[in-house]
XYZ file of C-alpha atoms in Angstrom:
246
model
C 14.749 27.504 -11.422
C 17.933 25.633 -11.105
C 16.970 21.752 -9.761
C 18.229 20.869 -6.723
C 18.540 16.822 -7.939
C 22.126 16.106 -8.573
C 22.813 15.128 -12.867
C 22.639 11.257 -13.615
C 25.491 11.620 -16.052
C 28.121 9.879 -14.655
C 27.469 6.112 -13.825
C 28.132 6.529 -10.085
C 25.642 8.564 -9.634
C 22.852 6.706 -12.273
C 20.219 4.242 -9.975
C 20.929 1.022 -9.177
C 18.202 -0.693 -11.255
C 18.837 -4.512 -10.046
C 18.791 -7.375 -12.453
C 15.345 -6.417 -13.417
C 15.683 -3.815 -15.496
C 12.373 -2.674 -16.590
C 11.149 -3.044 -12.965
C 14.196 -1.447 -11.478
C 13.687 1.781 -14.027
C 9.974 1.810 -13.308
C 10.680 1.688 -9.154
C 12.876 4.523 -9.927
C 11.666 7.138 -11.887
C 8.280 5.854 -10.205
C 9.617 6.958 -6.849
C 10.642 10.165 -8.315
C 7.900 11.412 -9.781
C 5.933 10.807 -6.513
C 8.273 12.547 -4.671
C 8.112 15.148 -6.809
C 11.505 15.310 -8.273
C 9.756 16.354 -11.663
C 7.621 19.466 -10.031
C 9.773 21.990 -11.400
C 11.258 20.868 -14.732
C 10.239 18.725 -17.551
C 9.847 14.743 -17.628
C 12.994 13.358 -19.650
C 12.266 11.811 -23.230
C 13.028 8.396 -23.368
C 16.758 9.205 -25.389
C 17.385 10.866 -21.818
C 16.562 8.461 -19.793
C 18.032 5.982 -21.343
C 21.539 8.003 -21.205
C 20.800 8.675 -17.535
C 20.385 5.097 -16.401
C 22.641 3.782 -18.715
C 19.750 1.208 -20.385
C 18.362 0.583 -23.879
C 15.457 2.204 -25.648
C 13.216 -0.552 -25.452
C 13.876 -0.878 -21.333
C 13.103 3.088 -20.968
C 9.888 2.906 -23.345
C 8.746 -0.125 -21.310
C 9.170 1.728 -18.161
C 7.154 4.224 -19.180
C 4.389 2.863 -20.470
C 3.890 1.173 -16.835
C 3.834 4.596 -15.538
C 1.505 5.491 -18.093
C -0.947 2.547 -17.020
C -0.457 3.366 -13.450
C -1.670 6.835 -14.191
C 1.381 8.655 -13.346
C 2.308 9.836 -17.244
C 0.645 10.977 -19.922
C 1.702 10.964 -23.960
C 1.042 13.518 -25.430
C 1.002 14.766 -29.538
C 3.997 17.185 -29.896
C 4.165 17.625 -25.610
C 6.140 14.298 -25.380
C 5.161 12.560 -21.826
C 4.212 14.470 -18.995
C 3.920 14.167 -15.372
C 0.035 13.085 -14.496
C -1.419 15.394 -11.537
C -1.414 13.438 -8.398
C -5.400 12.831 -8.677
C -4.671 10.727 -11.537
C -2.536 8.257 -10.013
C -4.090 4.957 -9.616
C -4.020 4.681 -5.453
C -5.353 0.877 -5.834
C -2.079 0.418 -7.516
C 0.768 -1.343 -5.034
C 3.477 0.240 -6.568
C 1.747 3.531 -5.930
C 0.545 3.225 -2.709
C 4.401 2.151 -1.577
C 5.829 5.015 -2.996
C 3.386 7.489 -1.604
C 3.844 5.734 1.751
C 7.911 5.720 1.277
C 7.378 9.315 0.863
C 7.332 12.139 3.611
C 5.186 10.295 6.657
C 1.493 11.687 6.136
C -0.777 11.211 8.827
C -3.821 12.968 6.004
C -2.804 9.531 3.898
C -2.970 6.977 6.953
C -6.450 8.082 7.638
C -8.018 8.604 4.466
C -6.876 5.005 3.774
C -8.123 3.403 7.202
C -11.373 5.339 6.267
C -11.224 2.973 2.849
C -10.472 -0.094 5.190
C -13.713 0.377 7.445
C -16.295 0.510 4.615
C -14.827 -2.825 3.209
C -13.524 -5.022 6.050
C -15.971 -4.891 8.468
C -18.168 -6.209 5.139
C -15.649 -8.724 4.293
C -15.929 -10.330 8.266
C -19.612 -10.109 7.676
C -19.437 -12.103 5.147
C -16.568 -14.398 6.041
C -18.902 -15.392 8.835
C -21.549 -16.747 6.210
C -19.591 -17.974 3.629
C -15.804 -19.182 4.774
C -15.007 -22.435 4.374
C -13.501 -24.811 6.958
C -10.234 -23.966 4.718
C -10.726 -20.055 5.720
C -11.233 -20.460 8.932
C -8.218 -22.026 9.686
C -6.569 -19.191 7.713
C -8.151 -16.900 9.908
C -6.754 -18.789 12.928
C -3.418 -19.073 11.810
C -2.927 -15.847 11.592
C -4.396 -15.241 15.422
C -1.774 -17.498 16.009
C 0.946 -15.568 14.176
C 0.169 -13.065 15.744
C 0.147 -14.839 19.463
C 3.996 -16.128 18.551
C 4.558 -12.944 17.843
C 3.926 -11.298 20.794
C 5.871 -14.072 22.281
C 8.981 -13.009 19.839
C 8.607 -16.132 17.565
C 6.841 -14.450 14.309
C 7.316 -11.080 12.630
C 4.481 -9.397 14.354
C 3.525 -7.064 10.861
C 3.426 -9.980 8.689
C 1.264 -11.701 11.546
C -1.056 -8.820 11.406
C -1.474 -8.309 7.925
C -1.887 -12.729 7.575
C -5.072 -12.343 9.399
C -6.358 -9.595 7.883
C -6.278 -11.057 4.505
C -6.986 -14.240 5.409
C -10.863 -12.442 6.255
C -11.007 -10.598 3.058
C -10.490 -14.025 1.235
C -12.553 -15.947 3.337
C -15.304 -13.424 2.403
C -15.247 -15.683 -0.964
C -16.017 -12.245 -3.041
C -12.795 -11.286 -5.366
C -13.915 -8.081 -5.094
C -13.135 -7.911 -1.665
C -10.214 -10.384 -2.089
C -8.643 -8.032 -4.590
C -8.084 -5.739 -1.891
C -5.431 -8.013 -0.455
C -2.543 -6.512 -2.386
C -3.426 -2.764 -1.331
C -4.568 -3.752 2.536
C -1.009 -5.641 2.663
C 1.187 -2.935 1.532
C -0.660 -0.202 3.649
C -1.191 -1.955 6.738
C 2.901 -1.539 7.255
C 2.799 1.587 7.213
C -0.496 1.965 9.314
C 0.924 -1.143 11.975
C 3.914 0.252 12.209
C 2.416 3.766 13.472
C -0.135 2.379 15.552
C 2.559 -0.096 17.305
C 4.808 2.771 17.935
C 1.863 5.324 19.530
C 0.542 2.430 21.471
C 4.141 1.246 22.943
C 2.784 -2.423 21.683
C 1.555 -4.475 19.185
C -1.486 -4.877 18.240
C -4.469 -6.349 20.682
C -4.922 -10.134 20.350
C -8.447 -9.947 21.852
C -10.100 -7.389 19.654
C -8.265 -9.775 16.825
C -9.510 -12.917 18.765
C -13.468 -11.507 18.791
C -13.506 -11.098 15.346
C -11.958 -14.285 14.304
C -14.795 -15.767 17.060
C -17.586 -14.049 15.823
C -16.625 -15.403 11.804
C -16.156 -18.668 13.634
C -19.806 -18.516 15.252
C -21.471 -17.737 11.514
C -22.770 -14.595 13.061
C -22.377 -11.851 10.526
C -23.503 -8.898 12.783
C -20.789 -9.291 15.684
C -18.026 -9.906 13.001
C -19.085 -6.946 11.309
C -18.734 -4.888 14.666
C -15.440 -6.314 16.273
C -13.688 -5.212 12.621
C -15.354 -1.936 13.411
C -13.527 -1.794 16.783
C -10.569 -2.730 15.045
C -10.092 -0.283 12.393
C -12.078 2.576 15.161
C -9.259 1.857 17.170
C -6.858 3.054 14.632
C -8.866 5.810 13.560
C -9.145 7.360 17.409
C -5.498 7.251 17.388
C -4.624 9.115 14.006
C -7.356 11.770 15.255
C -5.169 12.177 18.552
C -2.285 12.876 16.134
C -3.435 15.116 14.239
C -4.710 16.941 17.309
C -1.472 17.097 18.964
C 0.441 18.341 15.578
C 1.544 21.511 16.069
């Protein structure tokens, strides 16, 4: 089958890498392979792609073995490197998780990961609410306040959003749960950003407000239920989408 990507021959058409090069090659052919450019032909060897993009040896074998670690390629003996089945790929990975969220809108993805995000956050507030320091708590609260100023045009109303929410998973003092910060940050844009534009607003201060409250109050049980509001909210709203798809 012919491929329907145009050649990478001439330097017009090779990516724009950036300064970085290792990191613009990996963001790249990272991208690529997600959006399944290499579906119907064979991954490049590293001679290839190192014509194609117009960069050394060392910056393509670099490149690759970050894909390889991210679980997106595979070496191996006399098959040379081959696209990893999407199964494989490492989802907790940030680089990951933005390109499969660049990719096509998916309404399947938004849910499955706001079904990830009420099994830990709810646990995180919990726990936040016996553990965070005077430090965490006015985290927390700066973020409600982000959020406020945003509403009022003042602050970037994701950035608010996604302040407060990590601001709980670190207050939770666990790195487990803070660990999640990187992955909750980069998928809450894409999940704000839908639930924003099917609610006509931003989102609600006082559902924010009760959980912030409740962590404030040391009582684990009602922090634990306003994030479960929180997240339900989001969840009711992808199910209506996916009910109205045609």
């Amino acid at each position: 089958m012919a491929s329907t990507y145009p050649s990478l021959g001439s330097a017009d058409e090779r990516p724009q890498l950036g300064r970085n090069l290792t990191y613009g090659m990996l963001d790249s052919l990272g991208r690529a392979i997600v959006t399944g450019r290499y579906e119907q032909e064979a991954f490049p060897t590293e001679a290839e792609l190192a014509k194609q993009h117009g960069v050394s040896r060392s910056v393509t074998r670099e490149a690759v073995k970050m894909l390889t670690a991210k679980g997106l390629l595979s070496a191996r003996p006399r098959q040379g490197t081959v696209v990893q089945p999407s199964q494989n790929w490492n989802l907790f990975d940030t680089d990951v998780l933005r390109w499969l969220l660049e990719r096509k809108f998916s309404l399947d993805l938004l849910r499955q990961f706001n079904e990830l995000r009420v099994a830990i956050e709810p646990e995180a507030a919990a726990l936040a609410a016996r553990v965070a320091t005077q430090d965490d708590l006015r985290a927390i609260s700066l973020g409600l306040d982000r959020m406020a100023a945003a509403e009022r045009g003042e602050e970037d109303s994701l950035d608010a959003d996604i302040a407060f929410h990590v601001a709980i998973l670190r207050a939770s003092e666990n790195p487990f749960y803070a660990q999640f910060r990187d992955v909750v940050s980069t998928a809450l844009r894409s999940s704000i950003r839908f639930t924003n534009r099917i609610k006509g607003h931003t989102a609600s201060l006082a559902e924010h407000a009760a959980v912030r409250d409740a962590i404030a109050a040391r009582d684990p049980e009602r922090a634990r239920a306003a994030m479960r509001v929180l997240i339900g909210d989001v969840l009711t709203l992808i199910g209506q989408a996916e009910t109205a798809k045609p």
